[in-house]
PDB file of C-alpha atoms and ligand atoms in Angstrom:
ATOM      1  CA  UNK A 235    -103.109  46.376-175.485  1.00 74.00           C
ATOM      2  CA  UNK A 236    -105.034  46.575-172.144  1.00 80.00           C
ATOM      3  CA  UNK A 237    -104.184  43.823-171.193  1.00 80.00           C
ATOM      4  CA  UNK A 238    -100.390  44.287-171.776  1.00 79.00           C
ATOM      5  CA  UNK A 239    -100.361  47.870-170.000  1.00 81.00           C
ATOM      6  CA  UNK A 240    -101.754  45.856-167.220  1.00 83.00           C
ATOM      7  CA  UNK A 241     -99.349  43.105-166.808  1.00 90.00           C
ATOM      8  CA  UNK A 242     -95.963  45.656-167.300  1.00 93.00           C
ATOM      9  CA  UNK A 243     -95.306  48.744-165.085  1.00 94.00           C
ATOM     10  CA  UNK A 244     -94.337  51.765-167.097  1.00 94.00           C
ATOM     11  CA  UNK A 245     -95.799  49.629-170.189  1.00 93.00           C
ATOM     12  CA  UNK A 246     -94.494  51.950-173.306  1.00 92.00           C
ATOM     13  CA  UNK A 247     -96.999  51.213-177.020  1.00 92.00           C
ATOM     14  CA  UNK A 248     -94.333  52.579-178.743  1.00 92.00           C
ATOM     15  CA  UNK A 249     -92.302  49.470-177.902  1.00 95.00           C
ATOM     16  CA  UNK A 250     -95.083  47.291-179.027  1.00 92.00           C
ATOM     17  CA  UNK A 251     -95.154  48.890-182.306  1.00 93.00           C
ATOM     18  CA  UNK A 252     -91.621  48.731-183.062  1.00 96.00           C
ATOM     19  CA  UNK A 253     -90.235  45.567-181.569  1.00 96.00           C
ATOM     20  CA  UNK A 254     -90.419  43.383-184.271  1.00 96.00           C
ATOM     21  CA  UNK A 255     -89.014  46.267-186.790  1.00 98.00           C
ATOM     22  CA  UNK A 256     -86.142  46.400-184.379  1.00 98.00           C
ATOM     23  CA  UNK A 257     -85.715  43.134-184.125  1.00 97.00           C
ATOM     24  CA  UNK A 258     -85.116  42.480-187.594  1.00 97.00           C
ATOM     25  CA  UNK A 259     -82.379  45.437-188.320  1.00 98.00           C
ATOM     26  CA  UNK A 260     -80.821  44.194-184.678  1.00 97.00           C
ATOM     27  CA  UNK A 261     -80.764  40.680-185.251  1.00 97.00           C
ATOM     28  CA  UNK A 262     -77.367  40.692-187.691  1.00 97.00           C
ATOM     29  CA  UNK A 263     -75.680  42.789-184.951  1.00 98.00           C
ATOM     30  CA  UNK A 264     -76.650  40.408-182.012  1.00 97.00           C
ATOM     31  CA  UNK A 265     -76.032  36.859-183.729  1.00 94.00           C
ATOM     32  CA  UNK A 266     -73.031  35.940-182.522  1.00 94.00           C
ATOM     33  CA  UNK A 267     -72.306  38.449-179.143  1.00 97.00           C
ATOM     34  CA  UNK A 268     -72.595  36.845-175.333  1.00 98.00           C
ATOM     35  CA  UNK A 269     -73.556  40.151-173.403  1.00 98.00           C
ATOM     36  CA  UNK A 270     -75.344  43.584-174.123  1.00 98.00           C
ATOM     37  CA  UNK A 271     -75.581  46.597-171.798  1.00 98.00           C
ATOM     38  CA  UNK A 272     -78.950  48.587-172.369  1.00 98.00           C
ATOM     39  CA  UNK A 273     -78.998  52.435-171.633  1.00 98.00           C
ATOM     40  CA  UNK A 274     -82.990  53.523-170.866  1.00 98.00           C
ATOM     41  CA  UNK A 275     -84.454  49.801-170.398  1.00 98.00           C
ATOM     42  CA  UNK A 276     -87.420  52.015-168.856  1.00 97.00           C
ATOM     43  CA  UNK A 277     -89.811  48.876-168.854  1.00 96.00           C
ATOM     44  CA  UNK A 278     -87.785  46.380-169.983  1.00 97.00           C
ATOM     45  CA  UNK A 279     -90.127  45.155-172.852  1.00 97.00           C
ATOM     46  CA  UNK A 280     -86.927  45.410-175.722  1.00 97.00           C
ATOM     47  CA  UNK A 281     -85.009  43.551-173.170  1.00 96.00           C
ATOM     48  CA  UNK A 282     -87.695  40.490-173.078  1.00 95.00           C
ATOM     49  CA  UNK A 283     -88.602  40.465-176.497  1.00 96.00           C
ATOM     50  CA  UNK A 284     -85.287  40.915-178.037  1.00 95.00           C
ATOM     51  CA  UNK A 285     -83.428  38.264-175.474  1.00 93.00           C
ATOM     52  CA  UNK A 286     -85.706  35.113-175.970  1.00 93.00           C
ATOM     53  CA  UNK A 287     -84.417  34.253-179.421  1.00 93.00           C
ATOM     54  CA  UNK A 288     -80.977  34.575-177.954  1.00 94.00           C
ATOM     55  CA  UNK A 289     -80.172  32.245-175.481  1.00 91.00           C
ATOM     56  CA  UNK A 290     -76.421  32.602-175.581  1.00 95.00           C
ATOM     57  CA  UNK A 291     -76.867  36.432-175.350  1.00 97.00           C
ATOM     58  CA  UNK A 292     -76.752  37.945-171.184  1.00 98.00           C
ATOM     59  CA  UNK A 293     -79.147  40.987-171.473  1.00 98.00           C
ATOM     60  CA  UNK A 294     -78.003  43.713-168.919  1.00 98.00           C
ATOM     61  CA  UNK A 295     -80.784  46.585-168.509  1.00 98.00           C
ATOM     62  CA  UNK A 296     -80.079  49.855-166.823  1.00 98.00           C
ATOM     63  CA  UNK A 297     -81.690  52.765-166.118  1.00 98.00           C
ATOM     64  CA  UNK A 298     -81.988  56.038-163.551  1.00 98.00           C
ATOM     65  CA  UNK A 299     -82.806  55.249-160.135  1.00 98.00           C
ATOM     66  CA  UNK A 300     -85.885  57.004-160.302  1.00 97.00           C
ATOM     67  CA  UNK A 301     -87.192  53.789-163.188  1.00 97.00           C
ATOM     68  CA  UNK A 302     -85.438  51.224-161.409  1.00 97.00           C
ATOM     69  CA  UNK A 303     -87.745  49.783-158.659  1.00 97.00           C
ATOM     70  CA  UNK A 304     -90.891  48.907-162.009  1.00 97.00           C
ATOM     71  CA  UNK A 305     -87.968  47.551-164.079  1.00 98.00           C
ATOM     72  CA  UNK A 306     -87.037  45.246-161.749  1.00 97.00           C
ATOM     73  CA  UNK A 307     -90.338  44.183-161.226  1.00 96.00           C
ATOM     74  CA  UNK A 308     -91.093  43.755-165.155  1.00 97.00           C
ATOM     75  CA  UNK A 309     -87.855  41.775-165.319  1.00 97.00           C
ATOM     76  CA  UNK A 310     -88.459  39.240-162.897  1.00 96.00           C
ATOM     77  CA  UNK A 311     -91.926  38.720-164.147  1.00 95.00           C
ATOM     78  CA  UNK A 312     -91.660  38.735-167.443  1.00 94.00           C
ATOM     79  CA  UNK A 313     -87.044  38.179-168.447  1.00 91.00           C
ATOM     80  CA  UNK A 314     -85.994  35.051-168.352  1.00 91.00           C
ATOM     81  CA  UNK A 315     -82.525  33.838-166.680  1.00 92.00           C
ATOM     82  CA  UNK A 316     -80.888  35.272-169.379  1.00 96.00           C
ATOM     83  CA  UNK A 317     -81.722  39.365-168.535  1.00 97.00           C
ATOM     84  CA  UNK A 318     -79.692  40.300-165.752  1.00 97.00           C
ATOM     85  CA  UNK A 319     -81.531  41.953-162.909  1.00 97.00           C
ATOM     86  CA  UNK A 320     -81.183  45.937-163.784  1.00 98.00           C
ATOM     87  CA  UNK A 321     -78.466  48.335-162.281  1.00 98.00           C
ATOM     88  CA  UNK A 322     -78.402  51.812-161.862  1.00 98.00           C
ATOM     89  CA  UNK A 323     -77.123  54.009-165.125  1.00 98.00           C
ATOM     90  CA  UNK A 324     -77.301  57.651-165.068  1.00 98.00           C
ATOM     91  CA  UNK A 325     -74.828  58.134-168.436  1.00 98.00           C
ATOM     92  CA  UNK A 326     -73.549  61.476-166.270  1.00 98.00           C
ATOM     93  CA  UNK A 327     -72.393  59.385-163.555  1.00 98.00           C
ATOM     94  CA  UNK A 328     -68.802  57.965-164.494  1.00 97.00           C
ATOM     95  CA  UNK A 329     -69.652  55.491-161.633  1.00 98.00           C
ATOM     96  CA  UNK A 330     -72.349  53.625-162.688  1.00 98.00           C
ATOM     97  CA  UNK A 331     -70.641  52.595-165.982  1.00 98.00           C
ATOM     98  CA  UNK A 332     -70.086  48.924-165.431  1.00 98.00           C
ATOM     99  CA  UNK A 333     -66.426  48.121-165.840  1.00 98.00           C
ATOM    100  CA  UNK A 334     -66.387  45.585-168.043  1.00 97.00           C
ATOM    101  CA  UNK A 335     -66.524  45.502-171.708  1.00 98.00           C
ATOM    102  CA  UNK A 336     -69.533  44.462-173.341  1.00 98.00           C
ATOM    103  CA  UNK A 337     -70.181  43.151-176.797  1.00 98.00           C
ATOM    104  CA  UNK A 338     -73.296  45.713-177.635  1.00 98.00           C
ATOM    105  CA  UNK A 339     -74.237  48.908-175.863  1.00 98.00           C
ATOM    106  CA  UNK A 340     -78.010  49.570-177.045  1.00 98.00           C
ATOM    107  CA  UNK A 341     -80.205  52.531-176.442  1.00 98.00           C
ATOM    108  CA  UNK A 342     -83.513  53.489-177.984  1.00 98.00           C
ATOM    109  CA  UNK A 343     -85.255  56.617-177.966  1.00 98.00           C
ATOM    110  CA  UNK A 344     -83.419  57.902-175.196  1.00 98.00           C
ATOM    111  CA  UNK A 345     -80.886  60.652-176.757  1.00 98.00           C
ATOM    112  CA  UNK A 346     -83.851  62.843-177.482  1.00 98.00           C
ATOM    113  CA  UNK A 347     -85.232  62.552-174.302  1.00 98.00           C
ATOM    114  CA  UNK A 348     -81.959  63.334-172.221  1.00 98.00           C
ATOM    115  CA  UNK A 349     -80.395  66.485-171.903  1.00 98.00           C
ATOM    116  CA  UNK A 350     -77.418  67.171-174.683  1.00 98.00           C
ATOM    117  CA  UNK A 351     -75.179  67.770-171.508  1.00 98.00           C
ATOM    118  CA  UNK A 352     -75.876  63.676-170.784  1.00 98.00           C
ATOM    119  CA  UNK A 353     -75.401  62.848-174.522  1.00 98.00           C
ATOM    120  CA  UNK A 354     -72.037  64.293-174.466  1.00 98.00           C
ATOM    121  CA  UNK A 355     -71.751  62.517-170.984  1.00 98.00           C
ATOM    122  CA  UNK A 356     -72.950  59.001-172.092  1.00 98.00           C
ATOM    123  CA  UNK A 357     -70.483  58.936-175.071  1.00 98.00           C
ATOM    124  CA  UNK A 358     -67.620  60.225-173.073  1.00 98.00           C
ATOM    125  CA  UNK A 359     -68.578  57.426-170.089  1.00 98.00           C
ATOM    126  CA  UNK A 360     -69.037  54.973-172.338  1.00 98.00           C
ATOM    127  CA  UNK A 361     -65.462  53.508-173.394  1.00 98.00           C
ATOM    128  CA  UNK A 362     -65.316  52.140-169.617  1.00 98.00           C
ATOM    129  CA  UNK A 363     -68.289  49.542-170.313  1.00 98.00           C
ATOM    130  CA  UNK A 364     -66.363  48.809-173.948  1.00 98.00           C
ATOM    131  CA  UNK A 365     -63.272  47.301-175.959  1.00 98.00           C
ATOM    132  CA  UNK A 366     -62.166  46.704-179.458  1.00 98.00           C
ATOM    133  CA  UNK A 367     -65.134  45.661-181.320  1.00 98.00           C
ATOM    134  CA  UNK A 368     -68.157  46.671-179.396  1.00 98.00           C
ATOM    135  CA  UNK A 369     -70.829  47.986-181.083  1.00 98.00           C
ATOM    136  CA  UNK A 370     -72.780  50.808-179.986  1.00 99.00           C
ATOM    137  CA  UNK A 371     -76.380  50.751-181.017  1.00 98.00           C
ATOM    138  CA  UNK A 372     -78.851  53.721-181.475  1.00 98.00           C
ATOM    139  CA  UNK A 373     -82.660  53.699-182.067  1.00 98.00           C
ATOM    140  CA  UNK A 374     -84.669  56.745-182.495  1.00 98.00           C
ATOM    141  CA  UNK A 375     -85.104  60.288-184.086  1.00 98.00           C
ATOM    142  CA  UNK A 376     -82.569  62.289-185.796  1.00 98.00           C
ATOM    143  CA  UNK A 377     -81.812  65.489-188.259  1.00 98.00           C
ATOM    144  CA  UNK A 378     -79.654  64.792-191.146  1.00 98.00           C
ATOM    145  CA  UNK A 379     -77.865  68.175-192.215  1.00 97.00           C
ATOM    146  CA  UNK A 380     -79.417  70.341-189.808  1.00 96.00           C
ATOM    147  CA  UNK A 381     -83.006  69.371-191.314  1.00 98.00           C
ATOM    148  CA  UNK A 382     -86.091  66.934-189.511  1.00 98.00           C
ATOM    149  CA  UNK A 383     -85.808  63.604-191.602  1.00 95.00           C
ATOM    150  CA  UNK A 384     -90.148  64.115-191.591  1.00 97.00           C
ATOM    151  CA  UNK A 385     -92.842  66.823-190.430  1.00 97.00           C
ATOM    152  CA  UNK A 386     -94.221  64.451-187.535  1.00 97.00           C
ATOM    153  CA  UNK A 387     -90.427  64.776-187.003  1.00 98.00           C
ATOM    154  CA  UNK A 388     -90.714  68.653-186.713  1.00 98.00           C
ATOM    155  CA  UNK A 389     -93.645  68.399-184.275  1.00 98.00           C
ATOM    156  CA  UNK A 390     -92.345  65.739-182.121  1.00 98.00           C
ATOM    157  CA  UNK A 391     -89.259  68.179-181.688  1.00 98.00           C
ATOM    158  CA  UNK A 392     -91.862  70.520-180.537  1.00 98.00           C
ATOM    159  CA  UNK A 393     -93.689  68.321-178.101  1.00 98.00           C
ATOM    160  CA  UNK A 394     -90.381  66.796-176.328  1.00 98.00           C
ATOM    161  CA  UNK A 395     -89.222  70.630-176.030  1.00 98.00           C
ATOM    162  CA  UNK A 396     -92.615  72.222-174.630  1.00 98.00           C
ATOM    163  CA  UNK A 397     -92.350  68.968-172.403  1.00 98.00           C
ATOM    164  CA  UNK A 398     -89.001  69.123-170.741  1.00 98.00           C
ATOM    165  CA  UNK A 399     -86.539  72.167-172.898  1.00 98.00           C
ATOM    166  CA  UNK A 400     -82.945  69.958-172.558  1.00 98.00           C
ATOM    167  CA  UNK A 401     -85.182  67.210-174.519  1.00 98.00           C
ATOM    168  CA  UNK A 402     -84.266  67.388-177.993  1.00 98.00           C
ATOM    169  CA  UNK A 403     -84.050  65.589-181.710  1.00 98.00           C
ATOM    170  CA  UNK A 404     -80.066  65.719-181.969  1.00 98.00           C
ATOM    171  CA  UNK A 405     -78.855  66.181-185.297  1.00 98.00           C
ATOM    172  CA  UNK A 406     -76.661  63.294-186.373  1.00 98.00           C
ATOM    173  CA  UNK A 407     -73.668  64.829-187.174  1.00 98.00           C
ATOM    174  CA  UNK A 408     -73.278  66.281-184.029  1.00 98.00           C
ATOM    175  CA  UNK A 409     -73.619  63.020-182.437  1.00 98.00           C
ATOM    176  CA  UNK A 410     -70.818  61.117-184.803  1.00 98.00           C
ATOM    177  CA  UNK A 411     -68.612  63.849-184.071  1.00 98.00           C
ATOM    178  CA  UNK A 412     -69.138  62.032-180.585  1.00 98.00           C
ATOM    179  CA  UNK A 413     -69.104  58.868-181.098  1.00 98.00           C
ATOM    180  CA  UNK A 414     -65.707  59.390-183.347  1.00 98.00           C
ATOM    181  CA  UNK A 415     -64.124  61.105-180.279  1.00 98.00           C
ATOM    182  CA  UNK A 416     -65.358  57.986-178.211  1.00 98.00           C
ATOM    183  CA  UNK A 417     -63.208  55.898-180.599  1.00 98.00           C
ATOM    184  CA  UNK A 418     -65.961  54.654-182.914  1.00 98.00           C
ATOM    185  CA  UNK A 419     -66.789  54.570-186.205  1.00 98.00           C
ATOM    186  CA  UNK A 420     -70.289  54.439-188.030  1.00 98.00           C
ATOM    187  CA  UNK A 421     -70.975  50.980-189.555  1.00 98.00           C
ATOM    188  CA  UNK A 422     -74.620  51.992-190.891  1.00 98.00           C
ATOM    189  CA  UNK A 423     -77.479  53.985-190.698  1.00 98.00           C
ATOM    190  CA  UNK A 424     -80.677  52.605-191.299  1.00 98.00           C
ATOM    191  CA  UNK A 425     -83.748  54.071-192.286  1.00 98.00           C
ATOM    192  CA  UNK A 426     -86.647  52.782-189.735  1.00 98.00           C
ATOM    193  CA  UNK A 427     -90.340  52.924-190.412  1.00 97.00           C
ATOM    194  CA  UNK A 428     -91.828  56.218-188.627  1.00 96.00           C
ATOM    195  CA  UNK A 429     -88.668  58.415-189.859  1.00 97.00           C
ATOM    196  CA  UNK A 430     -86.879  56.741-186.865  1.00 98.00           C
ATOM    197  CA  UNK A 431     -83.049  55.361-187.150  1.00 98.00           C
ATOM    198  CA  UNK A 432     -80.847  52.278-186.263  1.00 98.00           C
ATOM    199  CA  UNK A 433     -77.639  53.627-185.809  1.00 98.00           C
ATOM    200  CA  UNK A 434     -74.543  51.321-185.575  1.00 98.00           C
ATOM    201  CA  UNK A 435     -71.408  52.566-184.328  1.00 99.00           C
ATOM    202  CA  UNK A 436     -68.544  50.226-183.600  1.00 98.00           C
ATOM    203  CA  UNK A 437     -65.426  50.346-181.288  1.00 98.00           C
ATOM    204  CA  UNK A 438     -61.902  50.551-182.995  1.00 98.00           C
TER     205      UNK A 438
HETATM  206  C1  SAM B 573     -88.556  57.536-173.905  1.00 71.94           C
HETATM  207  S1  SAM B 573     -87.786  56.517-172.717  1.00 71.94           S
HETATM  208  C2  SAM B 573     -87.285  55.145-173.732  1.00 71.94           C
HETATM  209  C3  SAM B 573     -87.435  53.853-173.014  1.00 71.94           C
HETATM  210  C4  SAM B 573     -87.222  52.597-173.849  1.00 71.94           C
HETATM  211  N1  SAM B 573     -85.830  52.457-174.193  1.00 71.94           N
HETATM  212  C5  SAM B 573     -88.094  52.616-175.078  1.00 71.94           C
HETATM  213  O1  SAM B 573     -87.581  52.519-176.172  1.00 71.94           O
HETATM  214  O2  SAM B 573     -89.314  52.715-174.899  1.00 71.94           O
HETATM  215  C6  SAM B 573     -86.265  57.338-172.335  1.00 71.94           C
HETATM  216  C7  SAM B 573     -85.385  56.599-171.368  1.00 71.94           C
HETATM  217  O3  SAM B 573     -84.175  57.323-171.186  1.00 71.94           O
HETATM  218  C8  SAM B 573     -83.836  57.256-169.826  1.00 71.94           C
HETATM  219  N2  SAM B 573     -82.909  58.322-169.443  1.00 71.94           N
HETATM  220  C9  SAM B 573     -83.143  59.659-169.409  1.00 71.94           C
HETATM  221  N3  SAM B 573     -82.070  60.303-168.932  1.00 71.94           N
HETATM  222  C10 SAM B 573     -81.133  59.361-168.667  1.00 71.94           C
HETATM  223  C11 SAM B 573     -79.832  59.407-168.138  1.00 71.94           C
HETATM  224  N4  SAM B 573     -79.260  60.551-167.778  1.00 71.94           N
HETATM  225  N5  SAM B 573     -79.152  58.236-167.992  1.00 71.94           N
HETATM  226  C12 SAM B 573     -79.726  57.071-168.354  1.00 71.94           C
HETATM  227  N6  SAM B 573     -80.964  56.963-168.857  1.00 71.94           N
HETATM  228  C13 SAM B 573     -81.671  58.099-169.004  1.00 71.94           C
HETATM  229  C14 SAM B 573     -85.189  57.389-169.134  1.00 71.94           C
HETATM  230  O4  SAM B 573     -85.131  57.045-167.777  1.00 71.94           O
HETATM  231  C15 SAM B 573     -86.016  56.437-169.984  1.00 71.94           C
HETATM  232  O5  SAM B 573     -85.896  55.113-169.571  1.00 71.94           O
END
């Protein structure tokens, strides 16, 4: 693990210990698609692991300007052709969404971390980057029925709070209501190890 929070700027362990459970609810969904937007690439490592089994798949990574000069750098040392040197996404900013459909939008753990102001942004913004059929895909934390899915749940609500107070576990519903208003529709939820989800919305 040294070794690999070395070689990648902004290396994230939590990445490490997920990947390949990601991979494996995410494959289905990315089979058959040519291009994928990422919202919170922050180091890039889903970008690289995820991409190199898919070499008909263009892997576009985003994030805020502030993340964007390490990304770059991670990419370009460690992406192949395939992941697109990353742009600049803040989901507030109507502007940065690329205006061109893509066949996945994919985000992990990055609703909890923005502000529920930029949730409601990034699903209102998001339509421009998508058409008929895109899916939307969600990795991370959330409350079912107003309730934390675990007690490390409960406490990790407490920690992202004490650490920045617009950080938050959103509850689900609230964030289907979005989605639906977005024009999509749930496909499935799926329960991840570490009471995380894989949510799947899809364009309609
Ligand atoms: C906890 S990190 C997750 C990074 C990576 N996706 C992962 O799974 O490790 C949260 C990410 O959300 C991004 N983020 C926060 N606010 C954002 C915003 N308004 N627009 C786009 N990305 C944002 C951060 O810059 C960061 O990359």
């Amino acid at each position: 693990m040294i070794e690999l929070e070395q070689a990648w700027h902004n290396f994230a362990p939590s990445c490490e210990r997920n990947k390949a459970v990601i991979w494996q609810a995410i494959a289905p969904f990315l089979a058959d698609k040519k291009s994928l937007l990422e919202i919170g690439s922050l180091s890039g490592q889903h970008a690289c692991f995820f991409s190199a089994p898919l070499p008909e798949l263009t892997w576009q990574c985003s994030d805020i300007s502030f993340n964007l000069a390490p990304l770059s750098a991670n990419i370009k040392q460690h992406g192949s052709a395939k992941v697109l040197p990353p742009i600049e996404l803040d989901v507030a900013n109507n502007q940065h969404w690329p205006r061109q459909p893509f066949d996945v939008i994919y985000t992990a753990n990055s609703l909890h971390i923005m502000s529920w102001q930029h949730v409601v942004a990034c699903f209102a913004n998001m339509p421009s980057s998508a058409n008929a059929g895109t899916l939307f895909i969600a990795y991370g934390p959330f409350n079912f029925n107003g309730q934390y899915s675990s007690e490390s749940n409960a406490e990790f609500d407490i920690w992202l709070k004490e650490r920045d107070s617009q950080s938050a576990i959103r509850d689900f519903e609230a964030v289907d209501a979005l989605a639906q208003q977005a024009g999509m529709s749930l496909v499935t939820n799926i329960d991840m190890p570490a009471n995380n989800q894989l949510l799947v919305w899809q364009f309609s």
